[in-house]
PDB file of C-alpha atoms and ligand atoms in Angstrom:
ATOM      1  CA  MET X 159      -9.168  29.916  15.853  1.00  0.00           C
ATOM      2  CA  THR X 160     -11.691  32.173  17.532  1.00  0.00           C
ATOM      3  CA  PRO X 161     -13.448  30.944  20.692  1.00  0.00           C
ATOM      4  CA  GLN X 162     -16.652  30.718  18.658  1.00  0.00           C
ATOM      5  CA  GLN X 163     -14.995  28.554  15.987  1.00  0.00           C
ATOM      6  CA  LEU X 164     -13.577  26.256  18.662  1.00  0.00           C
ATOM      7  CA  GLN X 165     -16.976  25.997  20.294  1.00  0.00           C
ATOM      8  CA  ASP X 166     -18.612  25.127  16.953  1.00  0.00           C
ATOM      9  CA  LEU X 167     -16.000  22.435  16.303  1.00  0.00           C
ATOM     10  CA  ALA X 168     -16.510  20.974  19.774  1.00  0.00           C
ATOM     11  CA  GLU X 169     -20.275  20.898  19.330  1.00  0.00           C
ATOM     12  CA  ALA X 170     -20.020  19.025  16.016  1.00  0.00           C
ATOM     13  CA  TYR X 171     -17.441  16.655  17.514  1.00  0.00           C
ATOM     14  CA  ARG X 172     -19.616  15.846  20.515  1.00  0.00           C
ATOM     15  CA  ARG X 173     -22.620  15.232  18.255  1.00  0.00           C
ATOM     16  CA  ASP X 174     -20.971  13.229  15.442  1.00  0.00           C
ATOM     17  CA  GLY X 175     -17.813  11.779  16.998  1.00  0.00           C
ATOM     18  CA  PHE X 176     -15.691  13.413  14.304  1.00  0.00           C
ATOM     19  CA  VAL X 177     -15.116  16.867  12.859  1.00  0.00           C
ATOM     20  CA  HIS X 178     -13.310  18.335   9.849  1.00  0.00           C
ATOM     21  CA  ALA X 179     -11.289  21.419  10.884  1.00  0.00           C
ATOM     22  CA  LYS X 180     -10.528  23.163   7.611  1.00  0.00           C
ATOM     23  CA  GLY X 181      -7.334  25.233   7.420  1.00  0.00           C
ATOM     24  CA  LEU X 182      -6.394  24.629  11.055  1.00  0.00           C
ATOM     25  CA  ILE X 183      -2.678  24.720  10.258  1.00  0.00           C
ATOM     26  CA  PRO X 184      -1.322  27.051   7.538  1.00  0.00           C
ATOM     27  CA  ALA X 185      -0.742  24.952   4.378  1.00  0.00           C
ATOM     28  CA  GLY X 186       2.756  26.457   4.075  1.00  0.00           C
ATOM     29  CA  GLU X 187       3.674  25.036   7.473  1.00  0.00           C
ATOM     30  CA  ILE X 188       2.406  21.600   6.476  1.00  0.00           C
ATOM     31  CA  ALA X 189       4.531  21.796   3.305  1.00  0.00           C
ATOM     32  CA  ALA X 190       7.586  22.728   5.393  1.00  0.00           C
ATOM     33  CA  LEU X 191       7.020  19.865   7.893  1.00  0.00           C
ATOM     34  CA  THR X 192       6.138  17.148   5.355  1.00  0.00           C
ATOM     35  CA  PRO X 193       9.774  16.289   4.360  1.00  0.00           C
ATOM     36  CA  ALA X 194      10.474  15.242   7.965  1.00  0.00           C
ATOM     37  CA  VAL X 195       7.604  12.723   7.844  1.00  0.00           C
ATOM     38  CA  ASP X 196       8.719  11.526   4.400  1.00  0.00           C
ATOM     39  CA  GLU X 197      12.260  11.057   5.727  1.00  0.00           C
ATOM     40  CA  ALA X 198      10.991   9.094   8.721  1.00  0.00           C
ATOM     41  CA  VAL X 199       9.064   6.690   6.487  1.00  0.00           C
ATOM     42  CA  ALA X 200      11.898   6.362   3.956  1.00  0.00           C
ATOM     43  CA  THR X 201      14.472   5.671   6.689  1.00  0.00           C
ATOM     44  CA  ARG X 202      12.375   3.328   8.823  1.00  0.00           C
ATOM     45  CA  LYS X 203      11.160   1.349   5.801  1.00  0.00           C
ATOM     46  CA  GLY X 204      14.370   1.616   3.757  1.00  0.00           C
ATOM     47  CA  ARG X 205      15.109  -2.102   3.912  1.00  0.00           C
ATOM     48  CA  ASP X 206      11.588  -3.219   3.048  1.00  0.00           C
ATOM     49  CA  THR X 207      11.768  -3.916  -0.666  1.00  0.00           C
ATOM     50  CA  ARG X 208       8.584  -5.984  -0.894  1.00  0.00           C
ATOM     51  CA  ALA X 209       6.049  -5.187  -3.597  1.00  0.00           C
ATOM     52  CA  LEU X 210       2.531  -4.350  -2.418  1.00  0.00           C
ATOM     53  CA  SER X 211       1.307  -7.771  -3.518  1.00  0.00           C
ATOM     54  CA  GLU X 212       3.855  -9.500  -1.247  1.00  0.00           C
ATOM     55  CA  LYS X 213       2.565  -7.738   1.872  1.00  0.00           C
ATOM     56  CA  THR X 214      -0.108  -8.901   4.310  1.00  0.00           C
ATOM     57  CA  PRO X 215      -3.644  -7.539   3.755  1.00  0.00           C
ATOM     58  CA  TYR X 216      -3.142  -5.220   6.768  1.00  0.00           C
ATOM     59  CA  GLU X 217       0.107  -3.871   5.318  1.00  0.00           C
ATOM     60  CA  GLN X 218      -1.606  -3.389   1.969  1.00  0.00           C
ATOM     61  CA  SER X 219      -3.819  -0.773   3.649  1.00  0.00           C
ATOM     62  CA  PHE X 220      -0.894   1.426   4.657  1.00  0.00           C
ATOM     63  CA  ILE X 221       2.774   1.713   5.517  1.00  0.00           C
ATOM     64  CA  GLN X 222       2.799   2.392   9.264  1.00  0.00           C
ATOM     65  CA  CYS X 223       5.604   4.069  11.232  1.00  0.00           C
ATOM     66  CA  GLN X 224       4.875   4.921  14.855  1.00  0.00           C
ATOM     67  CA  TYR X 225       6.517   7.203  17.446  1.00  0.00           C
ATOM     68  CA  ILE X 226       8.315   9.079  14.638  1.00  0.00           C
ATOM     69  CA  TRP X 227       8.396  12.310  16.676  1.00  0.00           C
ATOM     70  CA  GLU X 228      10.994  10.545  18.816  1.00  0.00           C
ATOM     71  CA  ASP X 229      13.688   9.672  16.272  1.00  0.00           C
ATOM     72  CA  PHE X 230      12.821  12.385  13.717  1.00  0.00           C
ATOM     73  CA  PRO X 231      12.861  15.705  15.607  1.00  0.00           C
ATOM     74  CA  GLY X 232      11.695  17.608  12.520  1.00  0.00           C
ATOM     75  CA  VAL X 233       8.278  15.956  12.971  1.00  0.00           C
ATOM     76  CA  ARG X 234       7.724  17.544  16.396  1.00  0.00           C
ATOM     77  CA  GLY X 235       6.489  20.789  14.871  1.00  0.00           C
ATOM     78  CA  LEU X 236       3.464  18.807  13.706  1.00  0.00           C
ATOM     79  CA  THR X 237       2.940  16.579  16.732  1.00  0.00           C
ATOM     80  CA  PHE X 238       3.043  19.511  19.103  1.00  0.00           C
ATOM     81  CA  HIS X 239       1.608  22.227  16.856  1.00  0.00           C
ATOM     82  CA  GLN X 240      -0.213  24.561  19.202  1.00  0.00           C
ATOM     83  CA  ASN X 241      -3.115  25.243  16.785  1.00  0.00           C
ATOM     84  CA  LEU X 242      -3.694  21.524  16.974  1.00  0.00           C
ATOM     85  CA  GLY X 243      -3.291  21.519  20.761  1.00  0.00           C
ATOM     86  CA  GLU X 244      -5.780  24.297  21.239  1.00  0.00           C
ATOM     87  CA  ALA X 245      -8.369  22.420  19.151  1.00  0.00           C
ATOM     88  CA  LEU X 246      -7.652  19.175  21.037  1.00  0.00           C
ATOM     89  CA  GLY X 247      -8.222  20.947  24.341  1.00  0.00           C
ATOM     90  CA  ALA X 248     -11.575  22.267  23.113  1.00  0.00           C
ATOM     91  CA  LEU X 249     -12.719  18.933  21.652  1.00  0.00           C
ATOM     92  CA  LEU X 250     -11.717  16.877  24.688  1.00  0.00           C
ATOM     93  CA  GLY X 251     -12.898  19.555  27.098  1.00  0.00           C
ATOM     94  CA  ALA X 252      -9.441  19.348  28.694  1.00  0.00           C
ATOM     95  CA  GLY X 253      -7.051  21.879  30.179  1.00  0.00           C
ATOM     96  CA  LYS X 254      -4.127  19.548  29.484  1.00  0.00           C
ATOM     97  CA  VAL X 255      -3.677  17.012  26.689  1.00  0.00           C
ATOM     98  CA  ARG X 256      -1.150  14.182  26.387  1.00  0.00           C
ATOM     99  CA  LEU X 257       0.166  12.325  23.353  1.00  0.00           C
ATOM    100  CA  TRP X 258      -0.640   8.598  23.166  1.00  0.00           C
ATOM    101  CA  HIS X 259       1.435   8.002  20.056  1.00  0.00           C
ATOM    102  CA  ASP X 260       1.880   9.353  16.566  1.00  0.00           C
ATOM    103  CA  GLN X 261       2.189   7.561  13.248  1.00  0.00           C
ATOM    104  CA  ALA X 262       2.704   8.075   9.544  1.00  0.00           C
ATOM    105  CA  LEU X 263       0.075   6.201   7.551  1.00  0.00           C
ATOM    106  CA  TYR X 264       1.112   6.134   3.906  1.00  0.00           C
ATOM    107  CA  LYS X 265      -1.304   4.354   1.623  1.00  0.00           C
ATOM    108  CA  GLU X 266       0.595   3.116  -1.414  1.00  0.00           C
ATOM    109  CA  ALA X 267      -0.646   3.504  -4.981  1.00  0.00           C
ATOM    110  CA  GLY X 268      -3.048   0.602  -5.424  1.00  0.00           C
ATOM    111  CA  GLY X 269      -3.292   0.161  -1.632  1.00  0.00           C
ATOM    112  CA  ARG X 270      -6.313  -1.567  -0.125  1.00  0.00           C
ATOM    113  CA  GLU X 271      -9.081   0.153   1.735  1.00  0.00           C
ATOM    114  CA  THR X 272      -8.617   0.572   5.490  1.00  0.00           C
ATOM    115  CA  GLU X 273     -11.319  -1.603   6.988  1.00  0.00           C
ATOM    116  CA  ALA X 274     -13.765  -0.038   9.420  1.00  0.00           C
ATOM    117  CA  HIS X 275     -12.813  -0.236  13.086  1.00  0.00           C
ATOM    118  CA  GLN X 276     -12.888   1.603  16.419  1.00  0.00           C
ATOM    119  CA  ASP X 277      -9.415   2.544  17.630  1.00  0.00           C
ATOM    120  CA  HIS X 278     -10.056   2.486  21.356  1.00  0.00           C
ATOM    121  CA  ALA X 279     -10.450  -1.301  21.324  1.00  0.00           C
ATOM    122  CA  TYR X 280      -6.682  -1.517  20.654  1.00  0.00           C
ATOM    123  CA  TRP X 281      -5.629   0.678  23.574  1.00  0.00           C
ATOM    124  CA  PRO X 282      -5.468  -0.040  27.307  1.00  0.00           C
ATOM    125  CA  ILE X 283      -7.023   3.289  28.329  1.00  0.00           C
ATOM    126  CA  ALA X 284      -9.937   3.133  30.771  1.00  0.00           C
ATOM    127  CA  GLU X 285     -11.664   6.427  29.914  1.00  0.00           C
ATOM    128  CA  ALA X 286     -13.291   7.420  26.615  1.00  0.00           C
ATOM    129  CA  ASP X 287     -11.362  10.711  26.360  1.00  0.00           C
ATOM    130  CA  THR X 288      -9.169   9.812  23.387  1.00  0.00           C
ATOM    131  CA  ILE X 289      -8.960  11.521  20.020  1.00  0.00           C
ATOM    132  CA  THR X 290      -7.068  11.070  16.773  1.00  0.00           C
ATOM    133  CA  ALA X 291      -5.896  13.978  14.630  1.00  0.00           C
ATOM    134  CA  TRP X 292      -5.597  12.834  11.019  1.00  0.00           C
ATOM    135  CA  ILE X 293      -3.454  15.279   9.054  1.00  0.00           C
ATOM    136  CA  PRO X 294      -3.261  14.937   5.260  1.00  0.00           C
ATOM    137  CA  LEU X 295       0.115  15.860   3.773  1.00  0.00           C
ATOM    138  CA  THR X 296      -1.275  15.672   0.230  1.00  0.00           C
ATOM    139  CA  PRO X 297      -4.803  16.324  -1.040  1.00  0.00           C
ATOM    140  CA  VAL X 298      -6.976  13.275  -0.293  1.00  0.00           C
ATOM    141  CA  ASP X 299     -10.223  12.325  -1.985  1.00  0.00           C
ATOM    142  CA  GLU X 300     -12.333   9.330  -2.941  1.00  0.00           C
ATOM    143  CA  VAL X 301      -9.644   8.236  -5.427  1.00  0.00           C
ATOM    144  CA  THR X 302      -6.518   8.594  -3.275  1.00  0.00           C
ATOM    145  CA  GLY X 303      -8.015   7.164  -0.066  1.00  0.00           C
ATOM    146  CA  CYS X 304      -9.861   9.699   2.078  1.00  0.00           C
ATOM    147  CA  MET X 305     -11.228   8.888   5.500  1.00  0.00           C
ATOM    148  CA  GLY X 306     -14.844   8.015   6.271  1.00  0.00           C
ATOM    149  CA  TYR X 307     -16.641   8.231   9.631  1.00  0.00           C
ATOM    150  CA  VAL X 308     -19.984   6.906  10.864  1.00  0.00           C
ATOM    151  CA  PRO X 309     -21.742   9.855  12.564  1.00  0.00           C
ATOM    152  CA  GLY X 310     -22.903   9.093  16.089  1.00  0.00           C
ATOM    153  CA  SER X 311     -21.039   5.769  16.269  1.00  0.00           C
ATOM    154  CA  HIS X 312     -18.936   7.056  19.204  1.00  0.00           C
ATOM    155  CA  GLN X 313     -22.071   6.466  21.299  1.00  0.00           C
ATOM    156  CA  ALA X 314     -22.462   2.850  20.127  1.00  0.00           C
ATOM    157  CA  ASP X 315     -20.835  -0.226  21.664  1.00  0.00           C
ATOM    158  CA  LEU X 316     -17.072  -0.542  21.433  1.00  0.00           C
ATOM    159  CA  GLU X 317     -16.168  -3.588  19.352  1.00  0.00           C
ATOM    160  CA  PHE X 318     -12.796  -5.167  18.604  1.00  0.00           C
ATOM    161  CA  VAL X 319     -12.312  -5.554  14.867  1.00  0.00           C
ATOM    162  CA  ASP X 320      -9.249  -7.604  13.984  1.00  0.00           C
ATOM    163  CA  ILE X 321      -7.987  -5.517  11.067  1.00  0.00           C
ATOM    164  CA  PHE X 322      -4.530  -7.051  11.563  1.00  0.00           C
ATOM    165  CA  ARG X 323      -5.308 -10.657  10.744  1.00  0.00           C
ATOM    166  CA  ALA X 324      -8.887 -10.988   9.460  1.00  0.00           C
ATOM    167  CA  GLN X 325     -10.664  -9.508   6.465  1.00  0.00           C
ATOM    168  CA  GLY X 326     -14.339  -8.559   6.206  1.00  0.00           C
ATOM    169  CA  GLN X 327     -14.985  -7.726   9.878  1.00  0.00           C
ATOM    170  CA  GLY X 328     -14.987  -4.005   9.036  1.00  0.00           C
ATOM    171  CA  GLU X 329     -17.805  -4.399   6.551  1.00  0.00           C
ATOM    172  CA  ALA X 330     -19.841  -6.314   9.128  1.00  0.00           C
ATOM    173  CA  LEU X 331     -19.235  -3.551  11.687  1.00  0.00           C
ATOM    174  CA  VAL X 332     -20.512  -0.897   9.257  1.00  0.00           C
ATOM    175  CA  ALA X 333     -23.588  -3.008   8.489  1.00  0.00           C
ATOM    176  CA  ARG X 334     -24.454  -2.978  12.214  1.00  0.00           C
ATOM    177  CA  GLN X 335     -24.354   0.853  12.414  1.00  0.00           C
ATOM    178  CA  ALA X 336     -27.420   3.112  12.480  1.00  0.00           C
ATOM    179  CA  ALA X 337     -25.981   5.566   9.906  1.00  0.00           C
ATOM    180  CA  ASP X 338     -23.894   5.418   6.732  1.00  0.00           C
ATOM    181  CA  PRO X 339     -20.297   6.608   6.754  1.00  0.00           C
ATOM    182  CA  VAL X 340     -19.506  10.152   5.629  1.00  0.00           C
ATOM    183  CA  PHE X 341     -16.366  10.340   3.490  1.00  0.00           C
ATOM    184  CA  CYS X 342     -14.248  13.467   3.884  1.00  0.00           C
ATOM    185  CA  PRO X 343     -11.973  14.701   1.094  1.00  0.00           C
ATOM    186  CA  ALA X 344      -9.401  17.039   2.663  1.00  0.00           C
ATOM    187  CA  GLU X 345      -6.510  19.362   1.833  1.00  0.00           C
ATOM    188  CA  PRO X 346      -3.124  19.926   3.481  1.00  0.00           C
ATOM    189  CA  GLY X 347      -3.763  22.347   6.357  1.00  0.00           C
ATOM    190  CA  ASP X 348      -6.999  20.591   7.292  1.00  0.00           C
ATOM    191  CA  VAL X 349      -7.168  18.293  10.295  1.00  0.00           C
ATOM    192  CA  LEU X 350      -9.780  15.571  10.716  1.00  0.00           C
ATOM    193  CA  PHE X 351     -10.489  14.633  14.318  1.00  0.00           C
ATOM    194  CA  HIS X 352     -12.239  11.478  15.460  1.00  0.00           C
ATOM    195  CA  SER X 353     -12.983   9.964  18.822  1.00  0.00           C
ATOM    196  CA  GLY X 354     -11.304   6.656  19.699  1.00  0.00           C
ATOM    197  CA  ARG X 355     -14.779   5.122  19.723  1.00  0.00           C
ATOM    198  CA  THR X 356     -15.958   6.399  16.326  1.00  0.00           C
ATOM    199  CA  VAL X 357     -16.308   3.804  13.559  1.00  0.00           C
ATOM    200  CA  HIS X 358     -14.017   4.913  10.727  1.00  0.00           C
ATOM    201  CA  MET X 359     -12.336   3.588   7.616  1.00  0.00           C
ATOM    202  CA  ALA X 360     -10.514   4.812   4.486  1.00  0.00           C
ATOM    203  CA  ARG X 361     -11.055   4.318   0.779  1.00  0.00           C
ATOM    204  CA  PRO X 362      -8.497   2.353  -1.235  1.00  0.00           C
ATOM    205  CA  ASN X 363      -5.864   4.327  -3.119  1.00  0.00           C
ATOM    206  CA  ARG X 364      -6.828   3.968  -6.756  1.00  0.00           C
ATOM    207  CA  SER X 365      -4.356   6.638  -7.913  1.00  0.00           C
ATOM    208  CA  ASP X 366      -0.731   6.201  -8.950  1.00  0.00           C
ATOM    209  CA  ARG X 367       0.535   8.376  -6.058  1.00  0.00           C
ATOM    210  CA  MET X 368       1.218   7.702  -2.401  1.00  0.00           C
ATOM    211  CA  ARG X 369      -1.495   8.953  -0.063  1.00  0.00           C
ATOM    212  CA  ARG X 370       0.554  10.532   2.703  1.00  0.00           C
ATOM    213  CA  ALA X 371      -0.963  11.246   6.098  1.00  0.00           C
ATOM    214  CA  TYR X 372       0.424  11.941   9.547  1.00  0.00           C
ATOM    215  CA  THR X 373      -1.781  11.080  12.488  1.00  0.00           C
ATOM    216  CA  ALA X 374      -1.434  11.409  16.223  1.00  0.00           C
ATOM    217  CA  ILE X 375      -3.581  10.192  19.072  1.00  0.00           C
ATOM    218  CA  TYR X 376      -4.045  12.259  22.191  1.00  0.00           C
ATOM    219  CA  PHE X 377      -5.926  11.867  25.457  1.00  0.00           C
ATOM    220  CA  LYS X 378      -7.164  14.030  28.274  1.00  0.00           C
ATOM    221  CA  ASP X 379      -4.625  14.293  31.044  1.00  0.00           C
ATOM    222  CA  GLY X 380      -5.761  12.148  33.964  1.00  0.00           C
ATOM    223  CA  CYS X 381      -6.792   9.068  31.952  1.00  0.00           C
ATOM    224  CA  THR X 382      -5.797   5.780  33.562  1.00  0.00           C
ATOM    225  CA  ARG X 383      -4.616   2.385  32.359  1.00  0.00           C
ATOM    226  CA  GLY X 384      -7.484  -0.007  31.772  1.00  0.00           C
ATOM    227  CA  GLY X 385      -7.118  -3.619  30.741  1.00  0.00           C
ATOM    228  CA  ASP X 386      -3.978  -5.698  30.534  1.00  0.00           C
ATOM    229  CA  ARG X 387      -3.458  -5.425  26.772  1.00  0.00           C
ATOM    230  CA  PRO X 388       0.261  -4.676  26.268  1.00  0.00           C
ATOM    231  CA  HIS X 389       1.092  -1.326  24.674  1.00  0.00           C
ATOM    232  CA  PRO X 390       4.421   0.544  24.526  1.00  0.00           C
ATOM    233  CA  SER X 391       2.794   3.861  25.479  1.00  0.00           C
ATOM    234  CA  VAL X 392       2.118   2.511  28.977  1.00  0.00           C
ATOM    235  CA  ASP X 393       4.535  -0.427  29.230  1.00  0.00           C
ATOM    236  CA  ARG X 394       7.604   1.769  28.675  1.00  0.00           C
ATOM    237  CA  ASP X 395       6.663   3.826  31.721  1.00  0.00           C
ATOM    238  CA  ARG X 396       5.557   0.772  33.728  1.00  0.00           C
ATOM    239  CA  ILE X 397       2.075   2.246  34.256  1.00  0.00           C
ATOM    240  CA  PRO X 398       0.133  -0.289  36.357  1.00  0.00           C
ATOM    241  CA  GLN X 399      -3.538  -1.175  35.891  1.00  0.00           C
ATOM    242  CA  GLY X 400      -5.592   1.751  37.168  1.00  0.00           C
ATOM    243  CA  GLY X 401      -2.516   4.013  37.243  1.00  0.00           C
ATOM    244  CA  ARG X 402      -2.559   7.495  35.754  1.00  0.00           C
ATOM    245  CA  ILE X 403      -1.024   7.498  32.273  1.00  0.00           C
ATOM    246  CA  ALA X 404       1.731  10.061  32.573  1.00  0.00           C
ATOM    247  CA  GLY X 405       5.322   9.409  31.582  1.00  0.00           C
ATOM    248  CA  GLY X 406       8.019  10.104  29.041  1.00  0.00           C
ATOM    249  CA  ALA X 407       6.249   8.009  26.389  1.00  0.00           C
ATOM    250  CA  THR X 408       3.089  10.110  26.718  1.00  0.00           C
ATOM    251  CA  PRO X 409       4.277  13.703  27.182  1.00  0.00           C
ATOM    252  CA  VAL X 410       2.011  16.708  27.592  1.00  0.00           C
ATOM    253  CA  ALA X 411       1.309  17.974  24.055  1.00  0.00           C
ATOM    254  CA  TRP X 412      -0.721  21.005  25.058  1.00  0.00           C
ATOM    255  CA  PRO X 413      -0.113  23.429  26.569  1.00  0.00           C
ATOM    256  CA  LEU X 414       3.673  23.263  26.210  1.00  0.00           C
ATOM    257  CA  ALA X 415       5.777  24.450  29.130  1.00  0.00           C
ATOM    258  CA  ASP X 416       7.684  27.550  27.852  1.00  0.00           C
ATOM    259  CA  GLY X 417       6.666  26.534  24.323  1.00  0.00           C
ATOM    260  CA  ARG X 418       9.365  23.836  24.319  1.00  0.00           C
ATOM    261  CA  PHE X 419       8.760  20.498  22.593  1.00  0.00           C
ATOM    262  CA  PRO X 420       9.091  17.422  24.813  1.00  0.00           C
ATOM    263  CA  GLU X 421      12.235  15.288  24.573  1.00  0.00           C
ATOM    264  CA  PRO X 422      11.803  11.555  23.979  1.00  0.00           C
ATOM    265  CA  GLN X 423      13.078   8.982  26.408  1.00  0.00           C
ATOM    266  CA  PRO X 424      15.043   5.891  25.311  1.00  0.00           C
ATOM    267  CA  TRP X 425      13.190   2.630  24.663  1.00  0.00           C
ATOM    268  CA  PRO X 426      14.044  -0.098  27.178  1.00  0.00           C
ATOM    269  CA  GLU X 427      15.646  -3.204  25.689  1.00  0.00           C
ATOM    270  CA  SER X 428      13.340  -6.164  25.470  1.00  0.00           C
ATOM    271  CA  GLN X 429      13.441  -9.679  24.089  1.00  0.00           C
ATOM    272  CA  ASP X 430       9.691  -9.643  23.582  1.00  0.00           C
ATOM    273  CA  GLU X 431       8.977 -11.123  20.172  1.00  0.00           C
ATOM    274  CA  ARG X 432       6.383  -8.522  19.175  1.00  0.00           C
ATOM    275  CA  PHE X 433       8.695  -5.679  20.158  1.00  0.00           C
ATOM    276  CA  LEU X 434      11.609  -7.114  18.169  1.00  0.00           C
ATOM    277  CA  ARG X 435       9.412  -7.689  15.124  1.00  0.00           C
ATOM    278  CA  SER X 436       8.004  -4.133  15.238  1.00  0.00           C
ATOM    279  CA  ARG X 437      11.499  -2.739  15.509  1.00  0.00           C
ATOM    280  CA  ALA X 438      12.846  -4.864  12.662  1.00  0.00           C
ATOM    281  CA  MET X 439       9.884  -3.722  10.517  1.00  0.00           C
ATOM    282  CA  GLY X 440      10.583  -0.040  11.255  1.00  0.00           C
ATOM    283  CA  THR X 441       7.164   0.329  12.874  1.00  0.00           C
ATOM    284  CA  ILE X 442       8.808   1.640  16.068  1.00  0.00           C
ATOM    285  CA  PRO X 443      12.167   3.442  16.527  1.00  0.00           C
ATOM    286  CA  GLY X 444      15.498   1.836  17.006  1.00  0.00           C
ATOM    287  CA  ARG X 445      16.721  -0.271  14.121  1.00  0.00           C
TER     288      ARG X 445
HETATM  289  C1  SIN J 752      -5.950   5.401   7.342  1.00  0.00           C
HETATM  290  O1  SIN J 752      -5.252   6.422   7.370  1.00  0.00           O
HETATM  291  O2  SIN J 752      -6.086   4.770   6.287  1.00  0.00           O
HETATM  292  C2  SIN J 752      -6.620   4.915   8.569  1.00  0.00           C
HETATM  293  C3  SIN J 752      -6.463   5.803   9.725  1.00  0.00           C
HETATM  294  C4  SIN J 752      -7.124   5.340  10.994  1.00  0.00           C
HETATM  295  O3  SIN J 752      -7.543   4.204  11.100  1.00  0.00           O
HETATM  296  O4  SIN J 752      -7.216   6.147  11.926  1.00  0.00           O
HETATM  297 NI1   NI J 753      -8.150   3.921  13.178  1.00  0.00          NI
END
């Protein structure tokens, strides 16, 4: 991207809390990297034979596999793509950007809408300098489940919407906003960026195909741990309250030292019930 294009993106992002970067990554590269994400989802979820109707409402919104860059090295070309990194640096106004975590979000044929929420409420990060890159691996539109964003909502209050256990809170959140959501059909090669504070959601998948998307969350280097909410991205590196978030779980994504991708570190063993459940479900590595 030219400096002018990056500046234009950053201006729109600062104003709206989201921006659609068309053709940021060559579509051919996305096509070459997609099988690695598909393999990660197929392997992690291989033992889950439940029909959509047998899943929880949250799981009916998408199949979710996190930290896949760690156990599926072929994914790293996406996570640490330097076109992406350069845009992240411009949007966050940062000279160095770290990964919070990545995830595949595959919305099954017939899958429910993703209820509106603000991501940052789920993360123990004190500062507002967080951003999600949402990368479609297939064309997405109003039928297959494209994303929607409420412009300017990154400036509004941060609210915790329990999309995991409750239904209907997303609709109530949207009703409280000053603007209507803008839905964004997108093509492979495009990247949609939104701030951790922006109210966003996704349409249901009314097609007969899987809506495949890879997303990764990044933050400005220097952010600190805020709040005592447990989260593997800080707990694995034993980051204390107020401590700078910098460890093997949250490597520098841009710029890369010598252009080399980071290497993952092993997950510590734990008897924590949530950890064991996430692992058994294939949400995190290690089963
Ligand atoms: C989705 O892909 O359906 C939702 C993504 C998000 O909440 O960031
Ligand atoms: Ni979200």
